[in-house]
mmCIF file of N, CA, C and O in Angstrom:
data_model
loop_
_atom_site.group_PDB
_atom_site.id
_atom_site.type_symbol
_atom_site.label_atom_id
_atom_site.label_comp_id
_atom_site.label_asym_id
_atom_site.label_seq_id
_atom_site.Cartn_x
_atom_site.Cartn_y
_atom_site.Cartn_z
ATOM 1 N N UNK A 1 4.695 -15.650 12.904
ATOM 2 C CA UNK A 1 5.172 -15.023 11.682
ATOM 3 C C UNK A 1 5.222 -13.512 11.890
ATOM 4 O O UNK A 1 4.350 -12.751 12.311
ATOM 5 N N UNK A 2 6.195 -13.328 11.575
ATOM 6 C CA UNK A 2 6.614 -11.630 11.515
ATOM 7 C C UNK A 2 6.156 -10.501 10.171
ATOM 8 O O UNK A 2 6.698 -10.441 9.067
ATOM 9 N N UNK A 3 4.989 -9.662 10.682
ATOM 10 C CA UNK A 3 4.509 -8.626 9.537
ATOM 11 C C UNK A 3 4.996 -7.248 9.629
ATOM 12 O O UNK A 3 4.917 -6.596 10.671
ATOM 13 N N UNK A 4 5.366 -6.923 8.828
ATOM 14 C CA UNK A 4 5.157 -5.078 8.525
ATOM 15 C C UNK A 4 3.894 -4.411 7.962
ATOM 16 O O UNK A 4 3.402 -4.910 6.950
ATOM 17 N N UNK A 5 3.462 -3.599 8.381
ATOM 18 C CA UNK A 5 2.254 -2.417 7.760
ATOM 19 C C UNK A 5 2.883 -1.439 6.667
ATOM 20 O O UNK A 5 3.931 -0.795 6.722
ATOM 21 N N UNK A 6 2.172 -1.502 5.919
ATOM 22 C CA UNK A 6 2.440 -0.302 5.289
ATOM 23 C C UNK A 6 1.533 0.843 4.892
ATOM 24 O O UNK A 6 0.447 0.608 4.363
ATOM 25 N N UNK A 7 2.045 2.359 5.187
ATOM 26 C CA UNK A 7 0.973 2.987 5.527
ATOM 27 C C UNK A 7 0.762 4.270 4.384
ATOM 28 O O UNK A 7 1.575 4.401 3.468
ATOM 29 N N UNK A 8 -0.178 5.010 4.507
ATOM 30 C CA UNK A 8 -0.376 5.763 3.403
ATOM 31 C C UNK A 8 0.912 7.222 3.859
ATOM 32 O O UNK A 8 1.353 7.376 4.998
ATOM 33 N N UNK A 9 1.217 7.957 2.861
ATOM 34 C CA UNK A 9 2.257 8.430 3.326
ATOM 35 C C UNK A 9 1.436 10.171 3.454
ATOM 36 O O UNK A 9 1.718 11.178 4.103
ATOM 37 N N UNK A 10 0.663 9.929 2.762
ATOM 38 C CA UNK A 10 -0.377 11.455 2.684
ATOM 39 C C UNK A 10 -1.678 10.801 2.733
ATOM 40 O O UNK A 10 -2.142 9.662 2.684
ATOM 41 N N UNK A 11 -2.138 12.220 2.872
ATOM 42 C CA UNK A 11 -3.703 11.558 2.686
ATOM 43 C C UNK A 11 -4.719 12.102 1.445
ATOM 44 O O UNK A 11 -4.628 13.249 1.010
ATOM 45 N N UNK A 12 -5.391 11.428 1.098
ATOM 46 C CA UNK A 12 -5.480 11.632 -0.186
ATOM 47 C C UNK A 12 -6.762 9.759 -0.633
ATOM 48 O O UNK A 12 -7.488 9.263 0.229
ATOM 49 N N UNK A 13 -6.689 9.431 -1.465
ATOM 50 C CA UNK A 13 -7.674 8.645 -2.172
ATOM 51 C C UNK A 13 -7.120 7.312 -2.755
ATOM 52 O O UNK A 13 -6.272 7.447 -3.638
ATOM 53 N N UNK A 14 -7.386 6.344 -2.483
ATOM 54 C CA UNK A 14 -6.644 4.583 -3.376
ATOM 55 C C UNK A 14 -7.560 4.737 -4.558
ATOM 56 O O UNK A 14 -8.781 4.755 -4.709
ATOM 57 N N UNK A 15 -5.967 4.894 -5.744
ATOM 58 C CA UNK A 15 -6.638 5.323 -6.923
ATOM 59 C C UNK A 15 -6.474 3.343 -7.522
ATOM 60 O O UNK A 15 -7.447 2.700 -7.916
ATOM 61 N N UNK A 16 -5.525 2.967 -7.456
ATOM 62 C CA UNK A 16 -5.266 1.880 -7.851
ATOM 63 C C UNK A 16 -4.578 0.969 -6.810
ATOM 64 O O UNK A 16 -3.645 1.306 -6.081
ATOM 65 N N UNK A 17 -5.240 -0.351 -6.860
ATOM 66 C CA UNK A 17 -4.503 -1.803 -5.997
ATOM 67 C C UNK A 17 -3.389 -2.498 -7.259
ATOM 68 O O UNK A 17 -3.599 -2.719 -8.452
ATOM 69 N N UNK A 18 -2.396 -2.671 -6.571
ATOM 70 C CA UNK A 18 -1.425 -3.017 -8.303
ATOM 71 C C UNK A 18 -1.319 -4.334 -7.528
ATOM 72 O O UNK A 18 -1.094 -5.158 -8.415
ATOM 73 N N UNK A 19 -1.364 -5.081 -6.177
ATOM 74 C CA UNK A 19 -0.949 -6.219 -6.057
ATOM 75 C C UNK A 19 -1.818 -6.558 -5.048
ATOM 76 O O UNK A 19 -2.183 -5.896 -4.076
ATOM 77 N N UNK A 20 -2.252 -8.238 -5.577
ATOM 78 C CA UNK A 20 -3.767 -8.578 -4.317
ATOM 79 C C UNK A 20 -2.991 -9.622 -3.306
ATOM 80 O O UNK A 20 -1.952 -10.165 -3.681
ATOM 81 N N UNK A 21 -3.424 -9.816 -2.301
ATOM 82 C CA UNK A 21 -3.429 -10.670 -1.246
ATOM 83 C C UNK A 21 -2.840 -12.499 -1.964
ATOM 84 O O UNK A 21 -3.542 -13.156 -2.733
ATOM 85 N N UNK A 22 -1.606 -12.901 -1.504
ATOM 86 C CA UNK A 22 -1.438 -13.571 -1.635
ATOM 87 C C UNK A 22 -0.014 -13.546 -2.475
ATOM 88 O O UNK A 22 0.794 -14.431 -2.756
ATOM 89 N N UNK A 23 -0.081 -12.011 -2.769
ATOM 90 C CA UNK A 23 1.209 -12.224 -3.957
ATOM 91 C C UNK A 23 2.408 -11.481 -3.399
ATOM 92 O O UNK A 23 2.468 -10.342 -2.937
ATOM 93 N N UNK A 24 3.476 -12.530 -3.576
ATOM 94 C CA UNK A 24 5.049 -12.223 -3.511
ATOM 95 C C UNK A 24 5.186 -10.732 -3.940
ATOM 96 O O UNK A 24 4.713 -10.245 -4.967
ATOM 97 N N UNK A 25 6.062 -9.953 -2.784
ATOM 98 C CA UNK A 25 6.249 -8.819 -3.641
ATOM 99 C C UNK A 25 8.233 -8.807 -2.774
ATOM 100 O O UNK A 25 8.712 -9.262 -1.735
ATOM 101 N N UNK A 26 8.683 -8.151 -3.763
ATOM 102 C CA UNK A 26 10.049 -7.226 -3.609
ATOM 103 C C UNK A 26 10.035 -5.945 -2.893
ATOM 104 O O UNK A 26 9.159 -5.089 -2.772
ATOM 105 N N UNK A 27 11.343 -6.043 -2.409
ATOM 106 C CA UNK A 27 11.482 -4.218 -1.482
ATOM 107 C C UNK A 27 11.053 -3.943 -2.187
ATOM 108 O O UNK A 27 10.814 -4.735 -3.098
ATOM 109 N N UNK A 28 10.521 -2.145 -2.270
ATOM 110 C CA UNK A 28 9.986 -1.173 -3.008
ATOM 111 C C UNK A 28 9.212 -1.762 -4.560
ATOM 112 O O UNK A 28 9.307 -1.272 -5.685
ATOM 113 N N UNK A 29 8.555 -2.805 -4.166
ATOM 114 C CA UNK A 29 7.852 -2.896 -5.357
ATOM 115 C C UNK A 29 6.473 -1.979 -5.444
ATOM 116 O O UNK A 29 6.699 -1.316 -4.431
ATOM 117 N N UNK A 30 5.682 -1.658 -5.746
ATOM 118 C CA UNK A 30 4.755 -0.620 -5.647
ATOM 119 C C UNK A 30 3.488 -1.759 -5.549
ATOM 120 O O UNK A 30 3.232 -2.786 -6.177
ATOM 121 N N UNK A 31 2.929 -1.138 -4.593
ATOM 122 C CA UNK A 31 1.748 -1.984 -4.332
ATOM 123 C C UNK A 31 0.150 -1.246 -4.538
ATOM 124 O O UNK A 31 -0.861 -1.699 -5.076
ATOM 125 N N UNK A 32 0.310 -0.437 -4.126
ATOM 126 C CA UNK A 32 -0.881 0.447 -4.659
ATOM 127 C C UNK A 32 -0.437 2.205 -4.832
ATOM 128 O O UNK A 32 0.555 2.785 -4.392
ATOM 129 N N UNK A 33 -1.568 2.729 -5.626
ATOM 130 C CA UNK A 33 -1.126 4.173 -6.349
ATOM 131 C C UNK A 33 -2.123 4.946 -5.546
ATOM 132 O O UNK A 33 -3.307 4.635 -5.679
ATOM 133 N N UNK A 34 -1.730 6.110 -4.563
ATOM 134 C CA UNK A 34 -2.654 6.935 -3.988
ATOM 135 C C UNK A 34 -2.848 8.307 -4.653
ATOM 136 O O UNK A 34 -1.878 8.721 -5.288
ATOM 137 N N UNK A 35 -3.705 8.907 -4.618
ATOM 138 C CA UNK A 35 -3.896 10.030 -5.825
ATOM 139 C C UNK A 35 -4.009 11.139 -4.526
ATOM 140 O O UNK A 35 -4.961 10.938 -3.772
ATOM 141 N N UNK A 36 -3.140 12.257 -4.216
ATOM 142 C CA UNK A 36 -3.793 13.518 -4.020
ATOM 143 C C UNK A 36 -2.888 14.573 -4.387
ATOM 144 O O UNK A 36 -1.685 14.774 -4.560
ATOM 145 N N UNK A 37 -4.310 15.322 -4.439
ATOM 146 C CA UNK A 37 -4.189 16.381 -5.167
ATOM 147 C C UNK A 37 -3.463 16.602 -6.693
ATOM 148 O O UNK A 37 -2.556 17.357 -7.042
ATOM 149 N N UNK A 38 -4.195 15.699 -7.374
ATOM 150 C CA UNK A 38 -3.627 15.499 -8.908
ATOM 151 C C UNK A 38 -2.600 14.888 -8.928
ATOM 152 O O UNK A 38 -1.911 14.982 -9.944
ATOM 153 N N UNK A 39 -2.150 14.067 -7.832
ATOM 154 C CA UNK A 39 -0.586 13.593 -7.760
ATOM 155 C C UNK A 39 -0.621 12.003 -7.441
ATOM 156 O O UNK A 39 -1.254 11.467 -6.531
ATOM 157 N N UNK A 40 0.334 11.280 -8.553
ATOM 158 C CA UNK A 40 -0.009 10.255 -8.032
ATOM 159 C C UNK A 40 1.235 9.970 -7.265
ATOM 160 O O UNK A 40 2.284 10.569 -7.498
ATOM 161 N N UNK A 41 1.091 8.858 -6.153
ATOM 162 C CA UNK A 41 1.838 8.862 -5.015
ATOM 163 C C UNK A 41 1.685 7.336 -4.892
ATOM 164 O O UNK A 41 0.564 6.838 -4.792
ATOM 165 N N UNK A 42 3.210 6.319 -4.901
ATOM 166 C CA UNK A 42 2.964 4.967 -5.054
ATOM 167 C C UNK A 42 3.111 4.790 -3.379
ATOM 168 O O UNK A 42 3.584 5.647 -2.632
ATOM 169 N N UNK A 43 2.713 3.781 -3.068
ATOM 170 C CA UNK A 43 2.819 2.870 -1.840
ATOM 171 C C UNK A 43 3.270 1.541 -2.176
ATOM 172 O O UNK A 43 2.660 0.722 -2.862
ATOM 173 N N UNK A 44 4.854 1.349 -1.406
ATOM 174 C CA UNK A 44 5.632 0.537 -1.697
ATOM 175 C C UNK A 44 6.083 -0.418 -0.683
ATOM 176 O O UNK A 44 5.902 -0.211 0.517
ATOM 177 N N UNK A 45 6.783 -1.669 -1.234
ATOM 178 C CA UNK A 45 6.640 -2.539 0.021
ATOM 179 C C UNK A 45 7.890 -2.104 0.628
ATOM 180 O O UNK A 45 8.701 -1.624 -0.164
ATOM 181 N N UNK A 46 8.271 -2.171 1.996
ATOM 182 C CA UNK A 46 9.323 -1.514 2.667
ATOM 183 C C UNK A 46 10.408 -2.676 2.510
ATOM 184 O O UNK A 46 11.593 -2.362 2.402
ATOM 185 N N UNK A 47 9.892 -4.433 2.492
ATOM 186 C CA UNK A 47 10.621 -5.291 2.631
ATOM 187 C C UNK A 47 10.347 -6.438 1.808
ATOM 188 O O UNK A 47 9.171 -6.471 1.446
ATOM 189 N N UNK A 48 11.193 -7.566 1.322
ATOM 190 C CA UNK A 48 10.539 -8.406 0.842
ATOM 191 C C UNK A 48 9.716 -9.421 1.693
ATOM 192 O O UNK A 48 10.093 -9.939 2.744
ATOM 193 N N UNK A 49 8.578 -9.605 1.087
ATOM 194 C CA UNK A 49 7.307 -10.465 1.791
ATOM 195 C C UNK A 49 6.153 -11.064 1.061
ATOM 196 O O UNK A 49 6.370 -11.496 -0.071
ATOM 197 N N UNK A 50 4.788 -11.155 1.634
ATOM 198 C CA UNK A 50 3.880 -11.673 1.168
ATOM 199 C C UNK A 50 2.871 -10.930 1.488
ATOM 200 O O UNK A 50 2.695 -10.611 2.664
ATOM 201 N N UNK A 51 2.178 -10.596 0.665
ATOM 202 C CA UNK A 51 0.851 -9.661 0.889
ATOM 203 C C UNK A 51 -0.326 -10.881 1.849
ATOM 204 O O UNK A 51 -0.768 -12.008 1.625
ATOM 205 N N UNK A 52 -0.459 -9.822 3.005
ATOM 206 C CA UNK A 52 -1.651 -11.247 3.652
ATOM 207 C C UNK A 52 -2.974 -10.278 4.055
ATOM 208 O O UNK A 52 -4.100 -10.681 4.348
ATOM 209 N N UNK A 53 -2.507 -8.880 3.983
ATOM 210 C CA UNK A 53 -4.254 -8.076 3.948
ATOM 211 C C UNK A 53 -3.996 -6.929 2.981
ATOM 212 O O UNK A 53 -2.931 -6.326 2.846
ATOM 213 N N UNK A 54 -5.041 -6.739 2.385
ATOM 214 C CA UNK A 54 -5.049 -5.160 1.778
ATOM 215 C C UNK A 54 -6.184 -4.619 2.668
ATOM 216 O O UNK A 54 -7.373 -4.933 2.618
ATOM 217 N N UNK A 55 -5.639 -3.829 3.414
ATOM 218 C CA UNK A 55 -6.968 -3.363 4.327
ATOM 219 C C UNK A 55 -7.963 -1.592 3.738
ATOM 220 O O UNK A 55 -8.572 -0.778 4.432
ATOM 221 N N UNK A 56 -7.781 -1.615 2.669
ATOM 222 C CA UNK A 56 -8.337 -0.430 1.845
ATOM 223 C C UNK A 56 -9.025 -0.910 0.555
ATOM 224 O O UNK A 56 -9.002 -2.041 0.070
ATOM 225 N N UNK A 57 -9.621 0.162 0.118
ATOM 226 C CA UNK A 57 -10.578 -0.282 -1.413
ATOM 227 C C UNK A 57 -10.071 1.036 -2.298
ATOM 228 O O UNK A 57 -9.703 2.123 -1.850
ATOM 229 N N UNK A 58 -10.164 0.598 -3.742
ATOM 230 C CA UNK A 58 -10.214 1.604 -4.330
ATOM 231 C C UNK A 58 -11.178 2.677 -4.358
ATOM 232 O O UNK A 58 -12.342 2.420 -4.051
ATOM 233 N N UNK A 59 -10.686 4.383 -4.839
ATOM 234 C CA UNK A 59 -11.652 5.024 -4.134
ATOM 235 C C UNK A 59 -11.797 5.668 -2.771
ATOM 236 O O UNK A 59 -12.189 6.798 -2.481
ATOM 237 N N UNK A 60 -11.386 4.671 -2.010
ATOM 238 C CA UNK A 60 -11.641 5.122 -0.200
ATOM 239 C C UNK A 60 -10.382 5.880 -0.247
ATOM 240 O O UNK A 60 -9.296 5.707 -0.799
ATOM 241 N N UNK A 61 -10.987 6.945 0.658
ATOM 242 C CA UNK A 61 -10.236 8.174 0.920
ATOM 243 C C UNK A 61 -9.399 7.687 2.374
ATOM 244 O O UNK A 61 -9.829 7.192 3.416
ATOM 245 N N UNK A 62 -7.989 8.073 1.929
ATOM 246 C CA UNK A 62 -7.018 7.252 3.147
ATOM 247 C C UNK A 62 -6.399 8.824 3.762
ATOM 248 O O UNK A 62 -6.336 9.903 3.174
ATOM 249 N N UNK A 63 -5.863 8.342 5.607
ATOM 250 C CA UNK A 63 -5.728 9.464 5.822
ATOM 251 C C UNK A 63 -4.242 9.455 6.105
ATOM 252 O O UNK A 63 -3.988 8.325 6.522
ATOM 253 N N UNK A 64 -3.122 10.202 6.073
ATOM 254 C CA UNK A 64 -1.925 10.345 6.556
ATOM 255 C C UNK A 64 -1.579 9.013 7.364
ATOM 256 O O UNK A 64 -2.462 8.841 8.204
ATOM 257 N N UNK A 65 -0.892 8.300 7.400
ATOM 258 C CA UNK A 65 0.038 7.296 8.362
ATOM 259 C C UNK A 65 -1.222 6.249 8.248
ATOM 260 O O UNK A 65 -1.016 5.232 8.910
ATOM 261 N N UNK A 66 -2.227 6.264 7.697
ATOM 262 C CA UNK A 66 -3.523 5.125 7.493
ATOM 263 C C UNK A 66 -2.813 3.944 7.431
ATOM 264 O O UNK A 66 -1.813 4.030 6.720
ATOM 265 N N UNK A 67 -3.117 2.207 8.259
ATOM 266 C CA UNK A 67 -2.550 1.580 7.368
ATOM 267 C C UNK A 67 -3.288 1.142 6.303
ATOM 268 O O UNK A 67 -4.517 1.195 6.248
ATOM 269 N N UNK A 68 -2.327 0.571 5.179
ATOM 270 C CA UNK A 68 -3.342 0.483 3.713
ATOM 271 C C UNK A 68 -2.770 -1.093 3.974
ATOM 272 O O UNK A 68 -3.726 -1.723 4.427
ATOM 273 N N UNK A 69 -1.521 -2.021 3.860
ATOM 274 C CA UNK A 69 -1.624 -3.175 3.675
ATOM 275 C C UNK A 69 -0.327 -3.608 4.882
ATOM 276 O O UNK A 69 0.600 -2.993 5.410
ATOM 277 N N UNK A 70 -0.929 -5.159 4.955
ATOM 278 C CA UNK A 70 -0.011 -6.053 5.765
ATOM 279 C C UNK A 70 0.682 -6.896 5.087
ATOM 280 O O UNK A 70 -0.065 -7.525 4.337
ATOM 281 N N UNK A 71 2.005 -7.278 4.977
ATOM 282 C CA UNK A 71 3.388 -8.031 4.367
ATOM 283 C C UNK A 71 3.876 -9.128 5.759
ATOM 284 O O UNK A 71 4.487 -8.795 6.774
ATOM 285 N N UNK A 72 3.363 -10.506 5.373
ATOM 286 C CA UNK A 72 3.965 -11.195 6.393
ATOM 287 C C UNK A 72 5.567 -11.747 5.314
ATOM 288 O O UNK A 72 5.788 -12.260 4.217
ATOM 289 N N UNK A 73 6.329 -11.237 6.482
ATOM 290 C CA UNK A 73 7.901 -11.621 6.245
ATOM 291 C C UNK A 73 8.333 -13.004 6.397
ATOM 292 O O UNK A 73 7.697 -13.826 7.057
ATOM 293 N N UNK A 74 9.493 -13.270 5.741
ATOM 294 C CA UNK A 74 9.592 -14.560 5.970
ATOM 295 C C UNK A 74 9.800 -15.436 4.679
ATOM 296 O O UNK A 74 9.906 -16.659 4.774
#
């Protein structure tokens, strides 16, 4: 099975998880909300897929190009 990563685009803090492991998502559906510097900043799915890791917690401070989640395609 074929996955994409998706990665934090700044670095900055996982303010919110909007979609857990297991769930169908759409291109650019927003999957989690990263907060920096007073800014919120969505992380979106690049493709349509299936969420099969969230590899971050809310809170945890993520760094530039971090990956935050895995989308198996298909």
């Amino acid at each position: 099975m074929n996955t994409i990563t998706v990665q934090a685009e700044v670095t900055g803090t996982v303010w919110k998880i909007i979609v857990p492991v297991g769930a169908a998502v759409e291109e650019d559906q927003e999957l989690m909300i990263l907060e920096s510097m007073k800014m919120e900043i969505p992380a979106t799915a690049p493709r349509v897929g299936v969420v099969s890791q969230v590899l971050v917690e809310e809170g945890q401070a993520v760094k530039e190009g971090q990956d935050l989640v895995i989308i198996a395609l298909g």
